[in-house]
Short mmCIF file of C-alpha atoms and ligand atoms in Angstrom, two decimals:
data_model
loop_
_atom_site.label_atom_id
_atom_site.label_comp_id
_atom_site.label_asym_id
_atom_site.label_seq_id
_atom_site.Cartn_x
_atom_site.Cartn_y
_atom_site.Cartn_z
CA MET N 696 29.53 -24.24 -12.76
CA ARG N 697 27.80 -22.83 -9.04
CA ALA N 698 24.78 -24.05 -7.53
CA ILE N 699 21.94 -21.01 -5.98
CA ARG N 700 19.39 -23.50 -4.54
CA VAL N 701 16.23 -21.81 -3.79
CA ALA N 702 12.94 -22.38 -2.02
CA ILE N 703 9.57 -22.16 -2.41
CA ALA N 704 6.65 -22.04 0.31
CA GLY N 705 2.84 -20.86 -1.20
CA LEU N 706 2.02 -22.59 -3.97
CA GLY N 707 -0.50 -20.37 -4.53
CA PHE N 708 -1.53 -17.78 -7.10
CA VAL N 709 1.93 -16.11 -7.09
CA GLY N 710 4.11 -18.93 -6.18
CA ARG N 711 2.88 -21.25 -9.10
CA GLN N 712 3.61 -18.22 -11.80
CA THR N 713 7.31 -17.72 -10.22
CA ALA N 714 8.24 -21.41 -9.87
CA ARG N 715 6.72 -20.81 -13.66
CA LEU N 716 8.75 -17.98 -14.93
CA LEU N 717 12.24 -19.77 -12.80
CA LYS N 718 11.25 -22.06 -14.86
CA ALA N 719 10.81 -20.34 -18.68
CA ASN N 720 14.32 -18.17 -17.98
CA GLN N 721 16.21 -20.64 -16.37
CA ASN N 722 18.66 -20.50 -19.60
CA ARG N 723 19.07 -16.79 -19.80
CA ILE N 724 19.21 -15.92 -15.68
CA SER N 725 22.02 -18.17 -15.36
CA GLU N 726 23.67 -16.31 -18.43
CA SER N 727 23.24 -13.39 -17.06
CA LEU N 728 24.15 -14.67 -13.33
CA GLY N 729 27.46 -17.23 -14.40
CA ALA N 730 25.37 -20.04 -12.18
CA LYS N 731 22.34 -22.14 -11.96
CA LEU N 732 19.69 -20.60 -10.27
CA GLU N 733 18.22 -24.31 -8.65
CA LEU N 734 14.77 -24.97 -8.05
CA ALA N 735 15.00 -26.77 -4.43
CA ALA N 736 12.29 -27.15 -2.47
CA VAL N 737 8.08 -25.73 -2.64
CA CYS N 738 5.85 -26.67 -0.21
CA ASP N 739 1.69 -26.18 -0.31
CA ARG N 740 -0.74 -28.01 1.56
CA ARG N 741 -2.13 -28.97 -1.43
CA VAL N 742 1.83 -29.42 -2.74
CA GLN N 743 1.24 -32.22 -5.21
CA ARG N 744 -1.82 -30.91 -6.40
CA GLU N 745 -0.04 -27.04 -6.77
CA ALA N 746 2.73 -28.74 -7.91
CA ALA N 747 1.21 -30.31 -10.97
CA GLY N 748 1.66 -29.50 -14.44
CA LEU N 749 4.36 -26.68 -12.87
CA GLY N 750 7.65 -29.47 -14.64
CA LEU N 751 9.33 -29.64 -11.63
CA GLY N 752 12.06 -32.17 -12.07
CA LYS N 753 11.52 -35.03 -9.54
CA SER N 754 15.06 -34.07 -7.92
CA VAL N 755 12.92 -31.26 -6.07
CA LEU N 756 11.46 -31.85 -2.64
CA ARG N 757 7.87 -31.53 -1.79
CA THR N 758 6.95 -30.83 1.51
CA ARG N 759 3.39 -29.88 2.32
CA ASP N 760 5.06 -28.67 6.43
CA PRO N 761 7.43 -25.22 5.71
CA ARG N 762 9.72 -26.42 8.87
CA GLU N 763 10.71 -29.15 6.37
CA LEU N 764 12.61 -26.36 4.91
CA LEU N 765 13.87 -24.87 6.62
CA LYS N 766 16.27 -28.78 7.07
CA LEU N 767 17.49 -28.82 4.02
CA PRO N 768 21.20 -28.76 3.69
CA GLY N 769 22.65 -26.28 1.26
CA LEU N 770 19.32 -24.02 0.85
CA ASP N 771 20.65 -20.14 -0.78
CA ILE N 772 17.23 -18.94 -0.10
CA ILE N 773 13.23 -18.98 0.84
CA VAL N 774 11.04 -17.60 -0.70
CA GLU N 775 8.11 -17.47 1.69
CA LEU N 776 4.73 -16.19 -0.06
CA LEU N 777 2.76 -18.79 2.17
CA GLY N 778 0.56 -15.09 2.83
CA GLY N 779 -0.96 -14.61 6.34
CA LEU N 780 1.25 -14.55 9.19
CA GLU N 781 2.20 -16.86 12.15
CA ALA N 782 3.17 -20.37 9.66
CA PRO N 783 5.15 -17.11 7.60
CA LEU N 784 6.92 -15.27 10.64
CA GLN N 785 8.46 -19.00 11.76
CA LEU N 786 9.32 -19.65 8.21
CA VAL N 787 11.16 -15.98 7.74
CA LEU N 788 12.74 -16.42 11.58
CA GLY N 789 13.84 -19.63 10.89
CA ALA N 790 15.88 -19.06 7.84
CA LEU N 791 17.45 -16.05 9.47
CA LYS N 792 18.29 -17.25 12.02
CA SER N 793 20.64 -19.87 9.80
CA GLY N 794 21.73 -17.45 7.96
CA ARG N 795 19.77 -17.95 4.95
CA HIS N 796 18.91 -14.92 2.30
CA VAL N 797 14.84 -14.68 2.00
CA VAL N 798 12.26 -12.77 -0.11
CA THR N 799 8.50 -12.64 0.84
CA ALA N 800 5.70 -10.86 -0.70
CA ASN N 801 3.72 -10.34 2.88
CA LYS N 802 2.65 -6.86 3.11
CA ALA N 803 1.20 -7.36 6.98
CA LEU N 804 4.81 -9.63 7.35
CA LEU N 805 6.74 -7.35 6.97
CA ALA N 806 5.07 -4.05 7.57
CA HIS N 807 3.45 -5.27 11.50
CA HIS N 808 6.87 -7.76 12.19
CA TRP N 809 9.88 -5.61 10.94
CA ASN N 810 12.13 -4.48 13.68
CA GLU N 811 12.35 -8.15 14.18
CA ILE N 812 12.32 -9.36 11.08
CA GLN N 813 15.16 -7.24 9.92
CA GLY N 814 17.10 -6.84 13.22
CA LEU N 815 18.15 -11.10 13.18
CA ALA N 816 18.35 -10.44 9.23
CA SER N 817 21.31 -7.14 10.32
CA LYS N 818 22.54 -10.25 13.75
CA ASN N 819 23.35 -13.23 11.26
CA SER N 820 24.31 -11.46 7.93
CA ALA N 821 21.36 -12.50 6.07
CA ARG N 822 19.39 -10.65 3.50
CA VAL N 823 15.28 -9.47 3.38
CA TYR N 824 14.07 -8.82 -0.60
CA HIS N 825 10.33 -7.26 -1.14
CA GLU N 826 10.49 -5.88 -3.73
CA ALA N 827 6.21 -8.00 -4.76
CA SER N 828 5.43 -6.18 -0.67
CA VAL N 829 4.63 -2.79 -2.43
CA ALA N 830 3.37 -1.75 -5.26
CA GLY N 831 2.99 -5.32 -7.48
CA GLY N 832 5.25 -5.42 -10.64
CA ILE N 833 6.81 -1.16 -9.60
CA PRO N 834 10.02 -1.85 -8.13
CA ILE N 835 10.22 0.76 -6.16
CA ILE N 836 11.87 -0.90 -2.99
CA SER N 837 14.44 -1.33 -4.49
CA ALA N 838 14.45 2.51 -6.47
CA LEU N 839 14.16 3.78 -3.10
CA ASP N 840 16.99 1.36 -1.62
CA LYS N 841 18.97 1.97 -4.36
CA GLY N 842 18.25 4.24 -6.89
CA PHE N 843 18.96 7.77 -4.83
CA ALA N 844 22.61 8.04 -3.11
CA ALA N 845 22.87 12.08 -3.01
CA ASP N 846 19.69 12.59 -2.60
CA ARG N 847 16.93 12.77 0.77
CA ILE N 848 13.77 12.00 -0.85
CA GLU N 849 11.28 14.70 1.26
CA ALA N 850 7.82 12.54 0.57
CA VAL N 851 6.47 8.67 -1.49
CA TYR N 852 2.78 9.56 -1.96
CA GLY N 853 0.24 7.59 -4.83
CA ILE N 854 -1.47 5.19 -4.87
CA LEU N 855 -1.69 1.37 -3.42
CA ASN N 856 -4.43 -0.55 -3.25
CA GLY N 857 -5.28 -1.93 -6.95
CA THR N 858 -8.72 -3.07 -5.52
CA THR N 859 -10.20 0.32 -4.46
CA ASN N 860 -8.53 1.97 -7.10
CA TYR N 861 -11.18 -0.15 -9.71
CA LEU N 862 -14.18 1.05 -7.50
CA LEU N 863 -13.10 5.26 -7.90
CA THR N 864 -12.20 4.92 -11.78
CA ARG N 865 -15.15 2.47 -12.92
CA GLY N 866 -17.27 5.32 -9.77
CA GLU N 867 -16.31 8.01 -12.29
CA GLU N 868 -17.12 5.99 -15.23
CA GLY N 869 -21.16 5.50 -13.98
CA LEU N 870 -21.04 2.67 -11.60
CA ASP N 871 -22.72 2.62 -8.01
CA MET N 872 -20.11 1.22 -5.51
CA ASP N 873 -22.08 -1.97 -4.16
CA SER N 874 -21.76 -2.54 -8.65
CA ALA N 875 -17.98 -2.16 -8.75
CA LEU N 876 -17.61 -4.03 -5.71
CA ARG N 877 -19.54 -6.73 -6.65
CA GLU N 878 -17.78 -6.58 -10.36
CA ALA N 879 -14.38 -6.64 -9.02
CA GLN N 880 -14.71 -9.92 -6.90
CA ASN N 881 -15.62 -11.52 -9.72
CA LEU N 882 -12.90 -10.65 -11.64
CA GLY N 883 -10.35 -11.29 -8.34
CA LEU N 884 -9.33 -8.09 -7.59
CA ALA N 885 -11.11 -7.81 -4.54
CA GLU N 886 -11.26 -10.18 -1.75
CA LYS N 887 -14.78 -12.05 -0.77
CA ASN N 888 -14.49 -9.41 2.54
CA PRO N 889 -12.74 -6.83 1.26
CA LYS N 890 -12.25 -4.74 4.35
CA ILE N 891 -8.35 -4.98 4.53
CA ASP N 892 -8.24 -2.77 0.71
CA LEU N 893 -11.95 -0.50 1.65
CA SER N 894 -11.18 0.74 5.32
CA GLY N 895 -7.72 2.18 4.16
CA GLN N 896 -5.53 -0.68 6.60
CA ASP N 897 -2.93 -2.36 2.75
CA THR N 898 -2.53 1.03 1.69
CA ALA N 899 -1.25 1.74 5.50
CA GLN N 900 0.58 -1.22 5.67
CA LYS N 901 2.71 -0.40 2.46
CA ILE N 902 3.16 3.21 3.43
CA SER N 903 4.57 1.56 6.64
CA ILE N 904 7.35 -0.15 4.56
CA LEU N 905 8.23 2.79 2.36
CA GLY N 906 8.76 4.06 5.63
CA SER N 907 10.75 1.88 7.64
CA LEU N 908 13.03 1.17 4.03
CA LEU N 909 13.12 5.16 4.06
CA THR N 910 14.57 5.17 7.16
CA GLY N 911 16.02 1.55 8.61
CA ALA N 912 13.27 2.66 11.79
CA TRP N 913 10.57 0.77 12.23
CA LEU N 914 7.15 3.01 10.75
CA ASN N 915 3.62 0.88 13.12
CA PRO N 916 1.06 0.84 10.76
CA SER N 917 -1.41 1.47 13.70
CA ARG N 918 -0.05 5.34 13.90
CA ILE N 919 -1.01 5.82 10.67
CA ALA N 920 -3.18 7.82 10.42
CA ARG N 921 -6.07 6.47 7.57
CA GLN N 922 -9.55 6.87 6.24
CA GLY N 923 -11.26 4.17 3.81
CA ILE N 924 -13.74 5.21 1.13
CA TYR N 925 -16.88 3.87 3.16
CA GLY N 926 -19.35 6.33 3.50
CA LEU N 927 -18.10 8.04 -0.34
CA ASP N 928 -20.58 7.51 -3.34
CA ARG N 929 -20.94 8.19 -6.85
CA SER N 930 -22.60 11.28 -6.15
CA ASP N 931 -19.77 13.11 -4.53
CA ILE N 932 -17.29 11.99 -8.24
CA ASP N 933 -20.17 13.45 -10.20
CA PHE N 934 -19.82 16.40 -8.18
CA ALA N 935 -16.15 16.71 -8.05
CA LYS N 936 -16.49 16.71 -11.87
CA ALA N 937 -18.30 18.37 -12.45
CA ASN N 938 -18.31 21.36 -10.46
CA LEU N 939 -14.67 21.01 -8.95
CA GLY N 940 -13.13 19.91 -12.01
CA ARG N 941 -11.05 16.88 -9.36
CA THR N 942 -11.14 13.36 -8.79
CA PRO N 943 -11.33 11.20 -6.14
CA ARG N 944 -8.61 8.95 -4.95
CA LEU N 945 -6.98 6.80 -1.91
CA LEU N 946 -3.75 7.90 -1.24
CA GLY N 947 -1.15 7.11 0.97
CA THR N 948 1.24 9.75 1.59
CA LEU N 949 4.93 9.69 3.30
CA ARG N 950 6.21 13.13 4.38
CA LEU N 951 9.81 12.99 5.80
CA ASN N 952 11.64 16.55 7.08
CA TRP N 953 14.90 15.37 7.84
CA PRO N 954 17.51 16.89 10.19
CA LYS N 955 19.54 19.53 8.76
CA ALA N 956 22.58 18.28 11.06
CA ALA N 957 24.04 15.55 12.42
CA GLY N 958 23.31 14.55 15.30
CA SER N 959 20.69 17.36 15.30
CA ALA N 960 17.02 15.02 16.57
CA GLY N 961 15.86 12.64 13.48
CA VAL N 962 13.75 13.09 11.10
CA ARG N 963 9.61 14.22 11.47
CA ILE N 964 7.73 11.80 9.34
CA GLU N 965 4.13 12.96 8.25
CA ALA N 966 1.99 9.28 7.63
CA HIS N 967 -1.33 8.58 6.23
CA VAL N 968 -4.50 6.86 4.29
CA TYR N 969 -7.16 9.49 3.03
CA PRO N 970 -9.20 9.39 0.35
CA THR N 971 -8.10 12.48 -1.73
CA LEU N 972 -10.03 14.97 -4.79
CA VAL N 973 -7.32 14.98 -7.58
CA PRO N 974 -7.36 17.83 -10.57
CA LEU N 975 -8.94 15.80 -13.67
CA ASN N 976 -5.22 17.22 -14.84
CA HIS N 977 -2.89 15.14 -12.08
CA PRO N 978 -1.64 12.60 -13.46
CA LEU N 979 -2.46 10.40 -10.70
CA ALA N 980 -6.05 10.92 -12.47
CA ALA N 981 -4.25 9.03 -15.19
CA VAL N 982 -4.35 6.19 -13.74
CA ARG N 983 -7.13 3.82 -14.14
CA ARG N 984 -8.75 0.41 -12.55
CA GLU N 985 -6.03 -1.67 -10.41
CA TYR N 986 -3.80 0.50 -12.00
CA ASN N 987 -0.67 1.15 -8.66
CA ALA N 988 1.36 4.90 -9.39
CA VAL N 989 3.53 6.02 -6.57
CA LEU N 990 4.74 9.45 -6.83
CA VAL N 991 8.58 10.19 -5.17
CA HIS N 992 9.78 13.63 -4.29
CA ALA N 993 14.04 13.69 -4.13
CA SER N 994 15.83 16.63 -2.94
CA CYS N 995 18.23 16.18 -6.38
CA ALA N 996 16.12 14.16 -8.83
CA GLY N 997 12.26 15.79 -8.27
CA ASP N 998 10.11 15.04 -9.15
CA LEU N 999 9.53 11.04 -10.27
CA MET N 1000 6.68 9.02 -10.95
CA PHE N 1001 6.17 5.65 -10.88
CA TYR N 1002 3.40 3.67 -12.70
CA GLY N 1003 2.27 0.16 -12.63
CA LYS N 1004 0.45 -3.16 -12.38
CA GLY N 1005 0.16 -2.73 -8.59
CA ALA N 1006 -1.39 -7.03 -7.96
CA GLY N 1007 -1.81 -10.04 -9.66
CA PRO N 1008 0.28 -12.94 -9.86
CA ASP N 1009 1.70 -12.09 -13.27
CA PRO N 1010 3.73 -8.56 -11.99
CA ALA N 1011 3.51 -10.20 -8.38
CA ALA N 1012 5.63 -13.15 -10.02
CA SER N 1013 8.34 -10.90 -12.33
CA ALA N 1014 8.41 -8.68 -8.68
CA VAL N 1015 9.47 -12.40 -6.57
CA VAL N 1016 12.27 -13.83 -9.48
CA SER N 1017 13.89 -10.28 -10.25
CA ASP N 1018 14.27 -10.16 -5.96
CA ILE N 1019 14.82 -13.61 -6.14
CA PHE N 1020 18.28 -12.74 -9.75
CA THR N 1021 19.17 -9.36 -6.65
CA LEU N 1022 19.61 -12.12 -4.09
CA ALA N 1023 21.85 -14.15 -6.23
CA ARG N 1024 24.34 -11.38 -7.75
CA ASP N 1025 24.77 -10.44 -3.92
CA ILE N 1026 25.77 -13.81 -3.43
CA LEU N 1027 28.17 -14.70 -5.15
CA CYS N 1028 29.72 -12.11 -5.36
CA ALA N 1029 29.93 -11.43 -1.52
CA ALA N 1030 28.40 -8.00 -1.08
CA PRO N 1031 28.64 -6.73 1.89
CA VAL N 1032 24.76 -6.80 4.30
CA LYS N 1033 23.65 -3.01 4.48
CA LYS N 1034 24.26 -1.50 7.57
CA ARG N 1035 22.23 0.69 9.09
CA LYS N 1036 21.44 2.57 12.25
CA PRO N 1037 17.54 3.76 12.36
CA ALA N 1038 16.51 7.44 12.77
CA ALA N 1039 14.29 7.68 15.10
CA LEU N 1040 11.12 8.75 13.86
CA GLN N 1041 9.06 11.79 15.16
CA LEU N 1042 5.70 10.96 14.14
CA THR N 1043 3.39 14.11 13.94
CA PRO N 1044 0.06 13.85 15.24
CA SER N 1045 -3.01 13.82 12.80
CA ALA N 1046 -3.60 17.47 14.04
CA GLN N 1047 -0.99 18.98 12.56
CA TYR N 1048 -1.87 17.90 9.16
CA SER N 1049 -3.21 20.23 6.57
CA SER N 1050 -5.25 19.92 3.74
CA PRO N 1051 -8.10 21.49 2.16
CA PHE N 1052 -11.45 20.18 2.77
CA TYR N 1053 -14.51 18.82 0.51
CA LEU N 1054 -17.24 18.16 3.27
CA ARG N 1055 -20.69 16.87 2.39
CA LEU N 1056 -23.58 17.31 4.45
CA LEU N 1057 -27.19 15.89 4.81
CA ALA N 1058 -29.35 19.34 7.08
CA GLN N 1059 -32.82 20.08 6.62
CA ASP N 1060 -34.17 22.62 4.43
CA LYS N 1061 -34.81 25.26 6.85
CA PRO N 1062 -33.98 29.45 7.59
CA GLY N 1063 -30.73 29.03 9.36
CA VAL N 1064 -29.25 26.18 9.47
CA LEU N 1065 -26.54 26.72 6.62
CA ALA N 1066 -25.73 29.72 8.91
CA GLN N 1067 -25.08 27.84 11.57
CA ILE N 1068 -22.37 25.34 9.61
CA THR N 1069 -20.65 28.84 9.46
CA ALA N 1070 -20.71 29.75 12.95
CA ALA N 1071 -19.25 25.67 14.07
CA LEU N 1072 -17.20 26.36 11.51
CA GLY N 1073 -15.94 30.70 11.76
CA ARG N 1074 -15.44 30.09 15.60
CA ARG N 1075 -13.06 27.18 15.01
CA ALA N 1076 -11.07 29.33 12.18
CA VAL N 1077 -11.74 27.13 9.00
CA SER N 1078 -12.30 29.56 5.91
CA ILE N 1079 -14.94 27.75 3.17
CA ALA N 1080 -13.42 28.23 0.32
CA SER N 1081 -16.80 27.56 -0.97
CA ILE N 1082 -20.36 26.47 -0.51
CA HIS N 1083 -23.28 24.31 -2.59
CA GLN N 1084 -26.23 23.81 -2.34
CA PRO N 1085 -27.19 20.42 -5.40
CA ASN N 1086 -30.37 19.93 -4.42
CA ALA N 1087 -32.20 23.28 -2.82
CA GLY N 1088 -34.74 23.20 -2.95
CA ALA N 1089 -36.00 20.19 -5.30
CA ALA N 1090 -37.07 16.71 -2.59
CA LYS N 1091 -38.81 19.26 -0.09
CA GLY N 1092 -38.88 17.32 3.33
CA ARG N 1093 -36.04 15.15 2.99
CA GLY N 1094 -33.18 17.83 3.77
CA THR N 1095 -31.30 19.75 2.15
CA LEU N 1096 -27.25 18.90 0.53
CA ILE N 1097 -24.87 21.01 1.80
CA ILE N 1098 -21.82 20.60 -0.01
CA LEU N 1099 -18.34 22.28 1.33
CA THR N 1100 -14.51 23.18 0.83
CA THR N 1101 -12.30 24.67 2.81
CA HIS N 1102 -9.45 26.32 2.87
CA PRO N 1103 -6.53 24.75 3.71
CA THR N 1104 -6.18 24.47 7.86
CA THR N 1105 -5.32 22.13 10.33
CA GLN N 1106 -7.39 18.57 10.52
CA GLY N 1107 -7.35 19.32 13.97
CA ARG N 1108 -9.94 21.93 14.02
CA PHE N 1109 -11.20 20.92 10.85
CA GLU N 1110 -12.58 17.98 13.13
CA GLN N 1111 -13.34 19.81 16.05
CA ALA N 1112 -16.13 22.14 13.11
CA LEU N 1113 -17.04 18.39 11.85
CA LYS N 1114 -17.92 17.72 15.78
CA ALA N 1115 -20.25 20.83 16.29
CA ILE N 1116 -22.07 20.90 13.27
CA LEU N 1117 -22.44 17.25 13.60
CA ALA N 1118 -24.29 18.08 16.87
CA LEU N 1119 -26.04 20.56 15.78
CA LYS N 1120 -29.88 19.16 15.61
CA ALA N 1121 -30.52 19.96 11.43
CA VAL N 1122 -28.01 18.21 10.48
CA ALA N 1123 -28.05 14.04 10.02
CA PRO N 1124 -24.64 12.06 11.14
CA ARG N 1125 -24.33 10.57 7.85
CA HIS N 1126 -21.37 13.22 5.70
CA THR N 1127 -18.26 12.36 3.37
CA VAL N 1128 -15.07 14.05 4.43
CA LEU N 1129 -12.77 14.25 1.18
CA ARG N 1130 -9.32 15.98 1.63
CA ILE N 1131 -8.62 18.00 -1.76
CA LEU N 1132 -4.51 17.70 -2.56
CA GLU N 1133 -2.80 20.34 -2.82
CA CYS N 1134 -0.53 21.15 -5.88
N1 LIG Z 1378 -1.70 -12.51 -5.35
C1 LIG Z 1378 -1.55 -11.23 -5.32
O1 LIG Z 1378 -1.74 -10.40 -6.43
C2 LIG Z 1378 -0.24 -10.36 -4.47
C3 LIG Z 1378 0.17 -9.42 -5.34
C4 LIG Z 1378 1.30 -9.05 -4.25
C5 LIG Z 1378 1.57 -9.82 -2.99
N2 LIG Z 1378 1.21 -10.41 -3.23
C6 LIG Z 1378 1.53 -11.35 -1.42
O2 LIG Z 1378 1.95 -13.15 -1.83
C7 LIG Z 1378 1.64 -13.88 -1.07
C8 LIG Z 1378 0.48 -14.88 -1.57
O3 LIG Z 1378 -0.44 -14.48 -2.23
P1 LIG Z 1378 -0.66 -15.24 -2.91
O4 LIG Z 1378 -2.11 -14.66 -3.80
O5 LIG Z 1378 -0.88 -16.14 -4.39
O6 LIG Z 1378 -2.20 -17.03 -2.53
P2 LIG Z 1378 -2.13 -17.56 -2.05
O7 LIG Z 1378 -2.92 -17.35 -3.43
O8 LIG Z 1378 -3.73 -18.01 -1.13
O9 LIG Z 1378 -1.36 -18.52 -1.61
C9 LIG Z 1378 -0.32 -19.87 -0.80
C10 LIG Z 1378 -0.84 -20.37 -0.47
O10 LIG Z 1378 0.07 -21.55 0.38
C11 LIG Z 1378 -0.65 -22.20 0.86
N3 LIG Z 1378 0.37 -22.02 2.61
C12 LIG Z 1378 -0.85 -20.95 3.38
N4 LIG Z 1378 0.38 -21.33 4.57
C13 LIG Z 1378 1.21 -22.40 4.63
C14 LIG Z 1378 1.05 -23.00 4.88
N5 LIG Z 1378 1.23 -23.56 6.52
N6 LIG Z 1378 1.92 -24.53 5.26
C15 LIG Z 1378 1.56 -25.17 3.84
N7 LIG Z 1378 1.14 -24.39 2.64
C16 LIG Z 1378 0.21 -23.36 3.40
C17 LIG Z 1378 -2.02 -22.09 0.54
O11 LIG Z 1378 -2.36 -23.36 0.99
P3 LIG Z 1378 -4.51 -22.63 1.37
O12 LIG Z 1378 -4.43 -22.33 -0.07
O13 LIG Z 1378 -4.45 -23.97 1.71
O14 LIG Z 1378 -4.55 -21.88 2.27
C18 LIG Z 1378 -1.76 -21.03 -1.05
O15 LIG Z 1378 -1.86 -22.48 -1.22
C19 LIG Z 1378 0.50 -13.20 -0.14
O16 LIG Z 1378 2.24 -12.42 0.40
C20 LIG Z 1378 0.16 -12.09 -0.38
O17 LIG Z 1378 -0.08 -11.19 0.34
C21 LIG Z 1378 -0.19 -11.71 -3.66
#
């Protein structure tokens, strides 16, 4: 029986669970493949300690240095689960240079080095599978890559970060943001330094991967407009629920406008990450805690929703093992490596994005202030949908909260109006801006 030889680099949470799942499903996988899937090597800085308890055979090479894996003869697949950027990049490029195939769960690596990695893979007829890099256990990468041969994907949006979703939904349940963050950290759902999640950077990296996958061209994550959930507090969540019938979710969004005819200009893309108020009866409002959901709009298939656990060693390792299995099958049947001409990307400037907005301000409680604020919006042709003063007159001398919502307008116009409002003496600098989902 032919053997497909696999090495795992990184025996952390995901690497150890991947090794366990491979072992537990060895017979089932071999039966379906008609070949043996053999774990030939593992690598970790503390390889002896991390490999102990995984039940690996004596013949499995254990090394502390990822570069050792590149010297191993007869290796078919290198699974990169180190995390970080530098060592994974060297390992992945080294593997592809020698025509070995790669599985990785590393979203930062793919988002920042897409061109380099895919270019080298294509040159050497090697494959890079990365299901676990977006939305954990949800098979969104293979769905988008293989599930829509007859379609154009026109939009992909949703909740791609479990940490922020945990905080927002615990906020909905009555917890303040700081306590929700401490709770998420205690449960291992948030990093000690949660900046990458809370700033929307993690979601932007995932949107970058999805955009690059769909167009074949690199969507640079630093060009994706983003706003995290900093500044949003429980009063916004409570207010939106009680008065607007909505609740906030951090949404990553891709809208693709494909050229009508071959040879015409490239695909126009809208790509952003914003905290957004969704109606309480919208499917995204039902996505709670660390769960993720991705909505896809395809030209023929219409609207689809993918839902599941977005992170955690079990869902991530499940996606990694699926990639290893698919890759092994592709190797065995010598499936041709997909070659694709990248589409020319035209990223729409964020000033042109259109949305209704929610704005919370703190202003002096005196006559004329509201008129100044509405005038600033009116001068930029931003039309107001509603104005609320939830604590008017209640906190004398401490200012009044003004919460307003707008009709759809461009981000450029809204930002100009906001700048003028924040320049008013009577308005405090601290404020909250949220998008409102149109549906
Ligand atoms: N955890 C999840 O829920 C999840 C979900 C989806 C995707 N991912 C991705 O999966 C990857 C692995 O995540 P993880 O949570 O398993 O991380 P982890 O627990 O930190 O595991 C990484 C392991 O690799 C080792 N390592 C890192 N650099 C090394 C090097 N240069 N040489 C030798 N060993 C090295 C680390 O050792 P040290 O600890 O000594 O650095 C650690 O034992 C990451 O890219 C992550 O973004 C994770």
